[in-house]
PDB file of N, CA, C and O in Angstrom:
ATOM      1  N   UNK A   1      34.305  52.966  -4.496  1.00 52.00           N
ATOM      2  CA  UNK A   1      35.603  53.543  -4.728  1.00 52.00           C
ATOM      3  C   UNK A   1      36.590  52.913  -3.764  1.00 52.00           C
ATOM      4  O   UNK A   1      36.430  52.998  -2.546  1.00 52.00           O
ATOM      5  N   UNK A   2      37.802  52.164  -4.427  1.00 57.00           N
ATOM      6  CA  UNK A   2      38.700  52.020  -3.499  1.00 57.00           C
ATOM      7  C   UNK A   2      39.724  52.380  -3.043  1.00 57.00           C
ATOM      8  O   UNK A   2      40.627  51.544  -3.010  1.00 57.00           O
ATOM      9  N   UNK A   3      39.974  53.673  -2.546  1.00 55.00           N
ATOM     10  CA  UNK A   3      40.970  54.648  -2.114  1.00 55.00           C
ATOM     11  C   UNK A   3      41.644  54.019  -0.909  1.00 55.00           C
ATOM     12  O   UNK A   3      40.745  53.544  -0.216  1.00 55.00           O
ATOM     13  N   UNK A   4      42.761  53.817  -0.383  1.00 58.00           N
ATOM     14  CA  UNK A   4      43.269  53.715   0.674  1.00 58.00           C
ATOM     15  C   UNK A   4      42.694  54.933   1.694  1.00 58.00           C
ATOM     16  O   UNK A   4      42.678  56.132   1.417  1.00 58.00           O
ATOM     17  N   UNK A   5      42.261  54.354   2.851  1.00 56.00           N
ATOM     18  CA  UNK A   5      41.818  55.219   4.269  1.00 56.00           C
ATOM     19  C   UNK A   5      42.827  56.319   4.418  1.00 56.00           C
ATOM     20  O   UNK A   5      43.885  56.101   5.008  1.00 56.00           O
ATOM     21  N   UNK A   6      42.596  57.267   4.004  1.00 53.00           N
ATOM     22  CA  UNK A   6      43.100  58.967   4.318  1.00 53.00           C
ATOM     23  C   UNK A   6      43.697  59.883   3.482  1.00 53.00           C
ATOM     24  O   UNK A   6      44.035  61.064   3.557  1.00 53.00           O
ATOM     25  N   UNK A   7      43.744  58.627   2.316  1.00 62.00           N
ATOM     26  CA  UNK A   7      43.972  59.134   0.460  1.00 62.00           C
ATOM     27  C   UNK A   7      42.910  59.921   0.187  1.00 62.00           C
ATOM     28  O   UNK A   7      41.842  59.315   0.278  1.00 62.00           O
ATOM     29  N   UNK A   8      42.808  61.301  -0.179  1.00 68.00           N
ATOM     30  CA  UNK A   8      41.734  61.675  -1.293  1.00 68.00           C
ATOM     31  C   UNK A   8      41.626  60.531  -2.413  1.00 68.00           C
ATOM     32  O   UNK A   8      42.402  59.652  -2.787  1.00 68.00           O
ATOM     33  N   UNK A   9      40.215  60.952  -2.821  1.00 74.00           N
ATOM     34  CA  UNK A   9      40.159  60.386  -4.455  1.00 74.00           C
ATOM     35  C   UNK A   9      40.924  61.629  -5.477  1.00 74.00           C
ATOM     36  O   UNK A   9      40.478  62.745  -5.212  1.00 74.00           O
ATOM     37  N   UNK A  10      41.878  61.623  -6.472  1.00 85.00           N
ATOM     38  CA  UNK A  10      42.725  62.300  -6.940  1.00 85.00           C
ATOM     39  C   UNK A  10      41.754  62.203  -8.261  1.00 85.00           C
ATOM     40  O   UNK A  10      41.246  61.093  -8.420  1.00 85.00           O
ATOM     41  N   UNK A  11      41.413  63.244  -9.265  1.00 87.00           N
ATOM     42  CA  UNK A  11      41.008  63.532 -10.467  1.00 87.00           C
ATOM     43  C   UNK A  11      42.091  63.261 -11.156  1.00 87.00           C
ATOM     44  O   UNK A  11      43.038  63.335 -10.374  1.00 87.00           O
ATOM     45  N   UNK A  12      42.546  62.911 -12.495  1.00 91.00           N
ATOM     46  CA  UNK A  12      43.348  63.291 -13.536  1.00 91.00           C
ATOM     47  C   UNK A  12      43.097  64.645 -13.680  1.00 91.00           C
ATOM     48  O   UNK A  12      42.198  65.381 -13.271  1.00 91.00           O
ATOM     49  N   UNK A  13      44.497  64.879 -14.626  1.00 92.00           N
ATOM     50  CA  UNK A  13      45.252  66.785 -14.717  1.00 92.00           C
ATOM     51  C   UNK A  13      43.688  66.453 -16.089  1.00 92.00           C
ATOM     52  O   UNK A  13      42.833  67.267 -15.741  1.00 92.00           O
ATOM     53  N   UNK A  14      43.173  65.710 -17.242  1.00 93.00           N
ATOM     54  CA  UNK A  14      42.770  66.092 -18.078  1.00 93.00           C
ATOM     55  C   UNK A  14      41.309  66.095 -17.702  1.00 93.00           C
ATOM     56  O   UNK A  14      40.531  66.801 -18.344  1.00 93.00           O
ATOM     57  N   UNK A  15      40.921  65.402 -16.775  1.00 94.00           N
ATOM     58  CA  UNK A  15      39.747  65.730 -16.404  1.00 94.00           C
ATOM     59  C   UNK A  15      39.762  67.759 -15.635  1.00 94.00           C
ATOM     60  O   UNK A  15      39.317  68.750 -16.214  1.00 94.00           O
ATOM     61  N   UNK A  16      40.169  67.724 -14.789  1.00 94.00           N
ATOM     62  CA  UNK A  16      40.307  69.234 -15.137  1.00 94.00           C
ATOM     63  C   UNK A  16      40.620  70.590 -15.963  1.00 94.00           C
ATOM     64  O   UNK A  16      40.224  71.755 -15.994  1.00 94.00           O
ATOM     65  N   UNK A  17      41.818  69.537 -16.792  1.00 95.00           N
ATOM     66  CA  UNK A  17      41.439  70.697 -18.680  1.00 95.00           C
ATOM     67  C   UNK A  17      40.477  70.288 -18.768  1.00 95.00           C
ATOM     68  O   UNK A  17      40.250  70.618 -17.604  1.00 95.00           O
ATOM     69  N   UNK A  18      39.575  69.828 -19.061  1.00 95.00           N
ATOM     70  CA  UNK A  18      38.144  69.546 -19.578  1.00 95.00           C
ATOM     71  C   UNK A  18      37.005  70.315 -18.636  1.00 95.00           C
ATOM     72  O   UNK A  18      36.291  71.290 -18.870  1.00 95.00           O
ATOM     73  N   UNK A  19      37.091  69.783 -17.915  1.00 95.00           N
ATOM     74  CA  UNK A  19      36.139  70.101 -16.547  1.00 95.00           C
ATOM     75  C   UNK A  19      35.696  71.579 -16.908  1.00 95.00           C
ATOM     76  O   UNK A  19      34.683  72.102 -17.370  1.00 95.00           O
ATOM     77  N   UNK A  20      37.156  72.073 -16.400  1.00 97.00           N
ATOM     78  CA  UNK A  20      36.804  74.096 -15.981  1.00 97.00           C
ATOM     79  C   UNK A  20      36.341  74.407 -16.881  1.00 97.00           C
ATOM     80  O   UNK A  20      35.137  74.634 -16.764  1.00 97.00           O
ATOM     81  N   UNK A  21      36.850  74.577 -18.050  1.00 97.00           N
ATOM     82  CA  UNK A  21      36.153  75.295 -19.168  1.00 97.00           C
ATOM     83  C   UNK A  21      34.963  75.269 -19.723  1.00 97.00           C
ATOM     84  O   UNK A  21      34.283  76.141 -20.264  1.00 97.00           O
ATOM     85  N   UNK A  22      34.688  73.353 -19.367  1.00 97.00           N
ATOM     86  CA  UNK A  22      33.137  73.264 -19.510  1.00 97.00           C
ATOM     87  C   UNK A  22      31.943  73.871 -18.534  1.00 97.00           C
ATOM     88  O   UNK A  22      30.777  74.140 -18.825  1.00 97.00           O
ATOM     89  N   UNK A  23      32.719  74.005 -17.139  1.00 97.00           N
ATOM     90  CA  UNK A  23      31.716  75.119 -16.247  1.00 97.00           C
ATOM     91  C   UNK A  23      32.120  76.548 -16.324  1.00 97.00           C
ATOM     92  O   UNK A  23      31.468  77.449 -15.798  1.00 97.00           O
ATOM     93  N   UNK A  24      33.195  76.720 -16.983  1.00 97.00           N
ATOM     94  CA  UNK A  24      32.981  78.389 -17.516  1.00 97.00           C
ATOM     95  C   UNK A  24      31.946  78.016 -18.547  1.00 97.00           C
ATOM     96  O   UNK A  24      30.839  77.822 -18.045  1.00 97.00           O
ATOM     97  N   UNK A  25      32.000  77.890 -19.632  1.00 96.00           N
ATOM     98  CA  UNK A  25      31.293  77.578 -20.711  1.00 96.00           C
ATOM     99  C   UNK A  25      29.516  77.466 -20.356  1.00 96.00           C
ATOM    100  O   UNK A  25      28.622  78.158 -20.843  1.00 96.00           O
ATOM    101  N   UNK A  26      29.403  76.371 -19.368  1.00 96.00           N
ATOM    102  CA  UNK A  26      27.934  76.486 -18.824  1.00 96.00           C
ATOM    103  C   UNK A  26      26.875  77.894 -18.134  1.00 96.00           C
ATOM    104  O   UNK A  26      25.760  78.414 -18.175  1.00 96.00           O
ATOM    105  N   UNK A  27      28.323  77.967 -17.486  1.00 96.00           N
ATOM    106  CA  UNK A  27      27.584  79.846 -16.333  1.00 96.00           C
ATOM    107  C   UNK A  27      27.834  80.734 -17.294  1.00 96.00           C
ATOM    108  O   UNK A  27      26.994  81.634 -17.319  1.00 96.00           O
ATOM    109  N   UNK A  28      29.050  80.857 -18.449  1.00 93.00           N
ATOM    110  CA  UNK A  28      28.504  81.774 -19.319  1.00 93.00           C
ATOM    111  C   UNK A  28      27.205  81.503 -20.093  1.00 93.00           C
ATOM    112  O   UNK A  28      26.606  82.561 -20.283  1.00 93.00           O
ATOM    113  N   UNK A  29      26.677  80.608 -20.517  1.00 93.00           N
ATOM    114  CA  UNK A  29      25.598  80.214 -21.348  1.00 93.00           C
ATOM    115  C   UNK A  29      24.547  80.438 -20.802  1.00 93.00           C
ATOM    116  O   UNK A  29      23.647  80.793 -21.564  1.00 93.00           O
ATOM    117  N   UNK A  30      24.263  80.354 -19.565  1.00 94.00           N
ATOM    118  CA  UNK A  30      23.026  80.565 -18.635  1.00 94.00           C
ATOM    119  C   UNK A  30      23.113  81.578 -18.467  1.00 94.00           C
ATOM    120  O   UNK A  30      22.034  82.055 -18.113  1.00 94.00           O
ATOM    121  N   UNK A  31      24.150  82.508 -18.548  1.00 93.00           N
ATOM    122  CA  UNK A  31      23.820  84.320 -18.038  1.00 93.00           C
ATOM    123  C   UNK A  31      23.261  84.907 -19.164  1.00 93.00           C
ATOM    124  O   UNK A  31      22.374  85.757 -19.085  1.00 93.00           O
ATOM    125  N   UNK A  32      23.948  84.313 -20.701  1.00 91.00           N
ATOM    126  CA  UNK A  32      23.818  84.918 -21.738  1.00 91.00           C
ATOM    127  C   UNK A  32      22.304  84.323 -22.065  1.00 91.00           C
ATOM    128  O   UNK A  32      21.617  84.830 -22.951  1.00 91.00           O
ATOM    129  N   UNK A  33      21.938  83.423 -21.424  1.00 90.00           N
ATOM    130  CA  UNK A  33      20.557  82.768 -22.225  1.00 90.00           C
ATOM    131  C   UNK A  33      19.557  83.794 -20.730  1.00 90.00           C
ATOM    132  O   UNK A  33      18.336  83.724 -20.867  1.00 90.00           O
ATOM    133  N   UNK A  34      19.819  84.242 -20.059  1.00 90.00           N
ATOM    134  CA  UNK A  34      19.008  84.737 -18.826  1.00 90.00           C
ATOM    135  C   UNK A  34      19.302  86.473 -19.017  1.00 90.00           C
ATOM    136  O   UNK A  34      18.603  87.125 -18.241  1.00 90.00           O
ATOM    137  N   UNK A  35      20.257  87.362 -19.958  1.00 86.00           N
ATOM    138  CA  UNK A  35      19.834  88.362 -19.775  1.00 86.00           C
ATOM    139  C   UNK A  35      20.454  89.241 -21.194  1.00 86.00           C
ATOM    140  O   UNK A  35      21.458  88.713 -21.673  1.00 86.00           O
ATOM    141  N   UNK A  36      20.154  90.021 -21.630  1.00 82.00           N
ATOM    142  CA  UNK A  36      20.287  90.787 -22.575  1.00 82.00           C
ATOM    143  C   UNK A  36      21.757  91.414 -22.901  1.00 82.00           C
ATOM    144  O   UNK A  36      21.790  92.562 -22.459  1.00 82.00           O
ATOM    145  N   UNK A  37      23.000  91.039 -23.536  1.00 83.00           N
ATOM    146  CA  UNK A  37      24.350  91.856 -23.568  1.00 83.00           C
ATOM    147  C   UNK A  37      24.318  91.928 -25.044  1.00 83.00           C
ATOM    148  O   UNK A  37      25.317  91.564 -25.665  1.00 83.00           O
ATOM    149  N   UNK A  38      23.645  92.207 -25.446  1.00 80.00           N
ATOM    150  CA  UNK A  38      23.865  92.558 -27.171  1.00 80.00           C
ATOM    151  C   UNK A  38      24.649  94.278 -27.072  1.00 80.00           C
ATOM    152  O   UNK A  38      25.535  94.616 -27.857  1.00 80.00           O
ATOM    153  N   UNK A  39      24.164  95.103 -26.079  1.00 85.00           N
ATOM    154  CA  UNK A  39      25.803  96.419 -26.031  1.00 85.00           C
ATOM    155  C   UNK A  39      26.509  96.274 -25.789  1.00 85.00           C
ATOM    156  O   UNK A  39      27.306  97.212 -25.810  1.00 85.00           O
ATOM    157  N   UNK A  40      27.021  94.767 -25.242  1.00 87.00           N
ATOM    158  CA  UNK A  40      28.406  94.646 -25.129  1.00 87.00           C
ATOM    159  C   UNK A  40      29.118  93.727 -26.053  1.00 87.00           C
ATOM    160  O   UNK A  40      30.221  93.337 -25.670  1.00 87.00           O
ATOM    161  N   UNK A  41      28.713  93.344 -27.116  1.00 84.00           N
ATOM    162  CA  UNK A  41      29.669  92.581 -27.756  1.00 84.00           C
ATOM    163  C   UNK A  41      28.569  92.385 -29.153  1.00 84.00           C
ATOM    164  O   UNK A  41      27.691  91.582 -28.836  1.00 84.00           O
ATOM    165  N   UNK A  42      28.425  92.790 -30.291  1.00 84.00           N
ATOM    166  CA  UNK A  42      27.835  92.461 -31.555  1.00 84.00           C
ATOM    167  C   UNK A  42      27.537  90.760 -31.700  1.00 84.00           C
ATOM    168  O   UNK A  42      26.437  90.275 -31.964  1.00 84.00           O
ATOM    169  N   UNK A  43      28.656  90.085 -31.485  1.00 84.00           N
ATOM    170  CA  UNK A  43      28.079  88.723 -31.068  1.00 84.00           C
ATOM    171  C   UNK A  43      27.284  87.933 -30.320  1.00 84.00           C
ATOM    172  O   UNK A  43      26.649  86.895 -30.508  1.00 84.00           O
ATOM    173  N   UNK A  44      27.541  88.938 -29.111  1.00 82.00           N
ATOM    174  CA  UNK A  44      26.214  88.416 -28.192  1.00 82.00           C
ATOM    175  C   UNK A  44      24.899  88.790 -28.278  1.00 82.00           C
ATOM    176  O   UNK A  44      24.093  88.338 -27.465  1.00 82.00           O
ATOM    177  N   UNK A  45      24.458  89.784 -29.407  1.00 82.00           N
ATOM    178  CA  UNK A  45      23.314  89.736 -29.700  1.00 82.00           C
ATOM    179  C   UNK A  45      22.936  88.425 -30.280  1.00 82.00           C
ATOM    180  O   UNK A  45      21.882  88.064 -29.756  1.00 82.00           O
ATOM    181  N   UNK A  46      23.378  87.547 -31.167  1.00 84.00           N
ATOM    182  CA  UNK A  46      22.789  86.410 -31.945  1.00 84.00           C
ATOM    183  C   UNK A  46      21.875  85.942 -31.103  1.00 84.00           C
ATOM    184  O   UNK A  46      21.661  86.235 -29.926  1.00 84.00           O
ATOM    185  N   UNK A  47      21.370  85.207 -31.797  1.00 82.00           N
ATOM    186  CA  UNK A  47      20.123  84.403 -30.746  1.00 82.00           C
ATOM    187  C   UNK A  47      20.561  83.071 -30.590  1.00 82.00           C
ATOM    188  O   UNK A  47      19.825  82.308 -29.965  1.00 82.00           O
ATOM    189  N   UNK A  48      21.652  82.647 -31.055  1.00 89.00           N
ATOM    190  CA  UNK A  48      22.623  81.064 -30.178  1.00 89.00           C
ATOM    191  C   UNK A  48      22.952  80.789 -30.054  1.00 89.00           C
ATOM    192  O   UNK A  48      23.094  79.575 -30.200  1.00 89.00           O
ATOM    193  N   UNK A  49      23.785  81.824 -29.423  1.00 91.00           N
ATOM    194  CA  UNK A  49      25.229  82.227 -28.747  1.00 91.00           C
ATOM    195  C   UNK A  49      24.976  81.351 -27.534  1.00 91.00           C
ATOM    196  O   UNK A  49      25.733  80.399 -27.349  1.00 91.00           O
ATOM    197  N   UNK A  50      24.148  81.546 -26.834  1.00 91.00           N
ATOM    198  CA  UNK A  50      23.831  81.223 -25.222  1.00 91.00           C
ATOM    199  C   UNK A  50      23.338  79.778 -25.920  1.00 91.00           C
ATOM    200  O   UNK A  50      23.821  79.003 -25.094  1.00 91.00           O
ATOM    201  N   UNK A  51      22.816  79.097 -26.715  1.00 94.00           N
ATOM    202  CA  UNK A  51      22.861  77.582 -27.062  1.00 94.00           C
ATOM    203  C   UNK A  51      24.212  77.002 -27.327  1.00 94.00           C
ATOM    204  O   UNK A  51      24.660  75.959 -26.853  1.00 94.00           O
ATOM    205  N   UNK A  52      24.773  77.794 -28.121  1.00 95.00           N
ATOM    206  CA  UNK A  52      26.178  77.177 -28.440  1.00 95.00           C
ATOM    207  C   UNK A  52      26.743  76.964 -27.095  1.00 95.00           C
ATOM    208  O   UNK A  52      26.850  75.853 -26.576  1.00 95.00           O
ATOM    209  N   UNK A  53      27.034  77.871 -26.654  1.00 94.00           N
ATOM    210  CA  UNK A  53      27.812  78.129 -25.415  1.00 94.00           C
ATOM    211  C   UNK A  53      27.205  76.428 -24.052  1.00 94.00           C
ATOM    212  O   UNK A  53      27.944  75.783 -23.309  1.00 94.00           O
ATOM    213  N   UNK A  54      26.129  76.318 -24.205  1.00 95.00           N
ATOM    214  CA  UNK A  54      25.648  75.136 -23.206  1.00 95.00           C
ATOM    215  C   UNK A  54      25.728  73.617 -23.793  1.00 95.00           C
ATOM    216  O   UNK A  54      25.839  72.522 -23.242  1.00 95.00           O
ATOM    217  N   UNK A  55      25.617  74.056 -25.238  1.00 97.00           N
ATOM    218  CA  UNK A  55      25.871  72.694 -26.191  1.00 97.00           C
ATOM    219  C   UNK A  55      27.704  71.884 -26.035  1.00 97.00           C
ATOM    220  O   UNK A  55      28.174  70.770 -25.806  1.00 97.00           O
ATOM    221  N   UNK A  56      28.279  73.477 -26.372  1.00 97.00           N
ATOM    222  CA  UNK A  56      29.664  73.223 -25.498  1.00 97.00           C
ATOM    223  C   UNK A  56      30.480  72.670 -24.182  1.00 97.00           C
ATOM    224  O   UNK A  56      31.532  72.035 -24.099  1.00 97.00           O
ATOM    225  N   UNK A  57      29.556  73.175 -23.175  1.00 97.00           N
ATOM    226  CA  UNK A  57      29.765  72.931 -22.138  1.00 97.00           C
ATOM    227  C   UNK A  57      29.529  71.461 -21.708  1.00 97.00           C
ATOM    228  O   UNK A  57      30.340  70.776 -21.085  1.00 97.00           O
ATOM    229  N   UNK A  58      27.695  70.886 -22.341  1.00 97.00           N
ATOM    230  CA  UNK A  58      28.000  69.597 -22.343  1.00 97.00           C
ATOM    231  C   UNK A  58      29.434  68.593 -22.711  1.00 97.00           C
ATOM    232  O   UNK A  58      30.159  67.875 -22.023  1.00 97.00           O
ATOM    233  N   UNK A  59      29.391  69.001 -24.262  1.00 97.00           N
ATOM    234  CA  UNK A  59      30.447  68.291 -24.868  1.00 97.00           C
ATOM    235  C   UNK A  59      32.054  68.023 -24.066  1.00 97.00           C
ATOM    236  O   UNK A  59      32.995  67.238 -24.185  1.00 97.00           O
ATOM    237  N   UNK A  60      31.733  69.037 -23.327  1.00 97.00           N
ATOM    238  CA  UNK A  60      33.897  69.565 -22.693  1.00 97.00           C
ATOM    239  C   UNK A  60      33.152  68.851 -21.070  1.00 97.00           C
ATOM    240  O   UNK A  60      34.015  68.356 -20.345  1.00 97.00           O
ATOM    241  N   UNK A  61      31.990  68.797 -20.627  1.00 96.00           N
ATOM    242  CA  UNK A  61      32.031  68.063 -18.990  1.00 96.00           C
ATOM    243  C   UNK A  61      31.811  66.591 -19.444  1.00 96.00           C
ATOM    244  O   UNK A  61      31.941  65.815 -18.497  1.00 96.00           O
ATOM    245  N   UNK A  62      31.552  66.062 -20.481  1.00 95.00           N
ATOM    246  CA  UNK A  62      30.915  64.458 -20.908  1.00 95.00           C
ATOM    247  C   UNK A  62      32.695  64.125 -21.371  1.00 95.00           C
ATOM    248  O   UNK A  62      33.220  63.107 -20.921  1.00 95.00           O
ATOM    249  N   UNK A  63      33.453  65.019 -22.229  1.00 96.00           N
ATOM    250  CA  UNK A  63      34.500  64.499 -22.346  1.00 96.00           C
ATOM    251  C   UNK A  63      35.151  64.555 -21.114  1.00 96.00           C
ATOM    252  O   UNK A  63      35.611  63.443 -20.856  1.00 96.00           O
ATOM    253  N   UNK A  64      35.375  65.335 -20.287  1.00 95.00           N
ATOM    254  CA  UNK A  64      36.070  65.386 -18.740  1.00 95.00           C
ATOM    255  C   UNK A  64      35.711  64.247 -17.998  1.00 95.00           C
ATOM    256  O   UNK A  64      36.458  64.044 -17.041  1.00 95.00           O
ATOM    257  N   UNK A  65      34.413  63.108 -18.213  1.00 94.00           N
ATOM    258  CA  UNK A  65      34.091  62.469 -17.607  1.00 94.00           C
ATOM    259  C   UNK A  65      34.780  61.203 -17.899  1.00 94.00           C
ATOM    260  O   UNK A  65      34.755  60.274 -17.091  1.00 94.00           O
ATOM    261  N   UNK A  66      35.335  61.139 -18.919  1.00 94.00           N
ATOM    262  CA  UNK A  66      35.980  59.906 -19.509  1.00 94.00           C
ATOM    263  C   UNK A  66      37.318  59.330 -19.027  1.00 94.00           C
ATOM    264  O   UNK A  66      37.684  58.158 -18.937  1.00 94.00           O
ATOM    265  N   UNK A  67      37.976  60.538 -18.730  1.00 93.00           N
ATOM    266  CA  UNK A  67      39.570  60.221 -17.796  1.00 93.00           C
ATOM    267  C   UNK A  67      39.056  59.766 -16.135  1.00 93.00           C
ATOM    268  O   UNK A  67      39.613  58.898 -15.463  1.00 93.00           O
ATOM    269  N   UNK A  68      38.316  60.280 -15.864  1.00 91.00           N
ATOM    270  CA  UNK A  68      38.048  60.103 -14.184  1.00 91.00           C
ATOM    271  C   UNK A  68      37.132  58.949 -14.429  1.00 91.00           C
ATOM    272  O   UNK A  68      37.184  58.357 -13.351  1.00 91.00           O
ATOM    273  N   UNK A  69      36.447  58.378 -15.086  1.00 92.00           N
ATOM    274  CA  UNK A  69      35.862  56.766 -15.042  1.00 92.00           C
ATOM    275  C   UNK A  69      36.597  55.802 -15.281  1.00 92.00           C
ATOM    276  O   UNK A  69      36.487  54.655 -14.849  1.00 92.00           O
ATOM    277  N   UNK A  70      37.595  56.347 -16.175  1.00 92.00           N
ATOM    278  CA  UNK A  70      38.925  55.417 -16.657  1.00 92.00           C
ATOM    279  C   UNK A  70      39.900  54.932 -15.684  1.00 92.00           C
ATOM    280  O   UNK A  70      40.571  53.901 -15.638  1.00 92.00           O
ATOM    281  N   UNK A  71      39.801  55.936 -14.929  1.00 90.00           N
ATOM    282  CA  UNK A  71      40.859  55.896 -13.703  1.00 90.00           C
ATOM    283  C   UNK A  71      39.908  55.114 -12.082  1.00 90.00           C
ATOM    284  O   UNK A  71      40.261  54.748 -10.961  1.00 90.00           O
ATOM    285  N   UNK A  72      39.005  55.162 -12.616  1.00 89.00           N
ATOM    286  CA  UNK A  72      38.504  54.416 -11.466  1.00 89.00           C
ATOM    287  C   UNK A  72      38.440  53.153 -11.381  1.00 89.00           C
ATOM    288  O   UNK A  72      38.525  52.349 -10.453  1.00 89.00           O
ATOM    289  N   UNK A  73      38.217  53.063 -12.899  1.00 90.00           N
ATOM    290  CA  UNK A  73      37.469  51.454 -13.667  1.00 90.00           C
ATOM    291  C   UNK A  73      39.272  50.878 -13.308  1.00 90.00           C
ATOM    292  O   UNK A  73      39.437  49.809 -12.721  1.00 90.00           O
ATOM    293  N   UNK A  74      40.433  51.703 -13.730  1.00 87.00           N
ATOM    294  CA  UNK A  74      41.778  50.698 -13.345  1.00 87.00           C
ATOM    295  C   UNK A  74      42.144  50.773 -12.154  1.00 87.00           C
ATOM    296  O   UNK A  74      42.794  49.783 -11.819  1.00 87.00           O
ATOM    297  N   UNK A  75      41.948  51.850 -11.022  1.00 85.00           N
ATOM    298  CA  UNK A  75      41.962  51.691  -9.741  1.00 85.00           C
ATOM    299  C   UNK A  75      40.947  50.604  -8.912  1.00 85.00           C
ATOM    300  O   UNK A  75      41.273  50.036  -7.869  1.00 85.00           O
ATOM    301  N   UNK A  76      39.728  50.454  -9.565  1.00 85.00           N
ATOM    302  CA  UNK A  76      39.483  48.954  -8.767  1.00 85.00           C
ATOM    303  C   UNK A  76      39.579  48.011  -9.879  1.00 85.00           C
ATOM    304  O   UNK A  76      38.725  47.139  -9.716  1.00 85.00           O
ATOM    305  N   UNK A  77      40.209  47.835 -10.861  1.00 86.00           N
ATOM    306  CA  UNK A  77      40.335  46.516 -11.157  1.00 86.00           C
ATOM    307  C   UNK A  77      42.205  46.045 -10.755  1.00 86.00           C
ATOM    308  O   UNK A  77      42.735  44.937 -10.844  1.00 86.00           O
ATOM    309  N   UNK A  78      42.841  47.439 -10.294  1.00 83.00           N
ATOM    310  CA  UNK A  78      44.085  47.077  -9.694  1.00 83.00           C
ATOM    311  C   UNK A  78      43.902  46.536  -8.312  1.00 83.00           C
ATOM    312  O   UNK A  78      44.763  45.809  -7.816  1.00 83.00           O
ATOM    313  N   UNK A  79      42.536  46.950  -7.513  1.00 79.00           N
ATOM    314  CA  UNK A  79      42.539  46.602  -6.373  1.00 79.00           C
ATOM    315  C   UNK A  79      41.810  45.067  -6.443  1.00 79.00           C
ATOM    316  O   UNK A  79      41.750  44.410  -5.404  1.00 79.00           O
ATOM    317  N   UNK A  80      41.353  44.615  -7.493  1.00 81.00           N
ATOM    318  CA  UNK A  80      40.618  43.891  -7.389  1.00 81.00           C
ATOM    319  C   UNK A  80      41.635  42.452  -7.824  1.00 81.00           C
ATOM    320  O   UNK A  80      41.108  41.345  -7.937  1.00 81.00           O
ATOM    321  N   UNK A  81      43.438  42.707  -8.083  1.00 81.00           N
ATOM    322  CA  UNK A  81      43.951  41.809  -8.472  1.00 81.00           C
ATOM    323  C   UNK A  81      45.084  42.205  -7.831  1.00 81.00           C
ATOM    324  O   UNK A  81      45.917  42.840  -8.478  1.00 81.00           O
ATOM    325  N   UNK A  82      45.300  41.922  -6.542  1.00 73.00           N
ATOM    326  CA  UNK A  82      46.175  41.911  -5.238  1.00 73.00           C
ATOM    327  C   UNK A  82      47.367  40.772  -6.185  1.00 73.00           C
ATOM    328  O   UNK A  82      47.209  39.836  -6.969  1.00 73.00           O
ATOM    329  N   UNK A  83      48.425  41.401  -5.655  1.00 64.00           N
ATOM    330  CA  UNK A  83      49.879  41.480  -5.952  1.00 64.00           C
ATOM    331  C   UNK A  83      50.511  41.563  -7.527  1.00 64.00           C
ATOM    332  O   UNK A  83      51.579  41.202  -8.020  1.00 64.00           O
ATOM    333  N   UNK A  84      49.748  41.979  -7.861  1.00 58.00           N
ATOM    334  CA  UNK A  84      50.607  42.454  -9.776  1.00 58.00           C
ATOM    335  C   UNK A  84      50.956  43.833  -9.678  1.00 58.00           C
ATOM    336  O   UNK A  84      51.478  44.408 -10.633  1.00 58.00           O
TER     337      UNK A  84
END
């Protein structure tokens, strides 16, 4: 990574729309796949609800991953072509 010395590395705003929701999406899926809430919601009885919900979560953190590789891949190929 080539950050200037005392720069954070900065995420893109869409890698974090993506991001959060995909780790809400994950810790809901693992609670719902780890414990019983079918009295609290008629839907959460189904049996793949808690699959959907982790199948999701992949999909929304693999897309979140695409802006922050993008941005790296042009942050060192900007560093890698001194004065343009």
């Amino acid at each position: 990574m080539n950050t200037p010395p005392g720069k954070p590395y900065a995420l893109p705003l869409s890698t974090w729309l993506l991001g959060i929701p995909g780790l809400v999406c994950l810790i809901a899926g693992l609670v719902l796949a780890a414990g019983d809430f079918s009295g609290h919601h008629p839907m959460l009885a189904e049996p793949g609800t808690a699959i959907v919900l982790i199948v999701s979560a992949v999909a929304l953190l693999g897309s979140a991953a695409f802006p922050a590789v993008l941005k790296r891949l042009a942050d060192n190929d900007r560093a890698a072509t001194p004065g343009q």
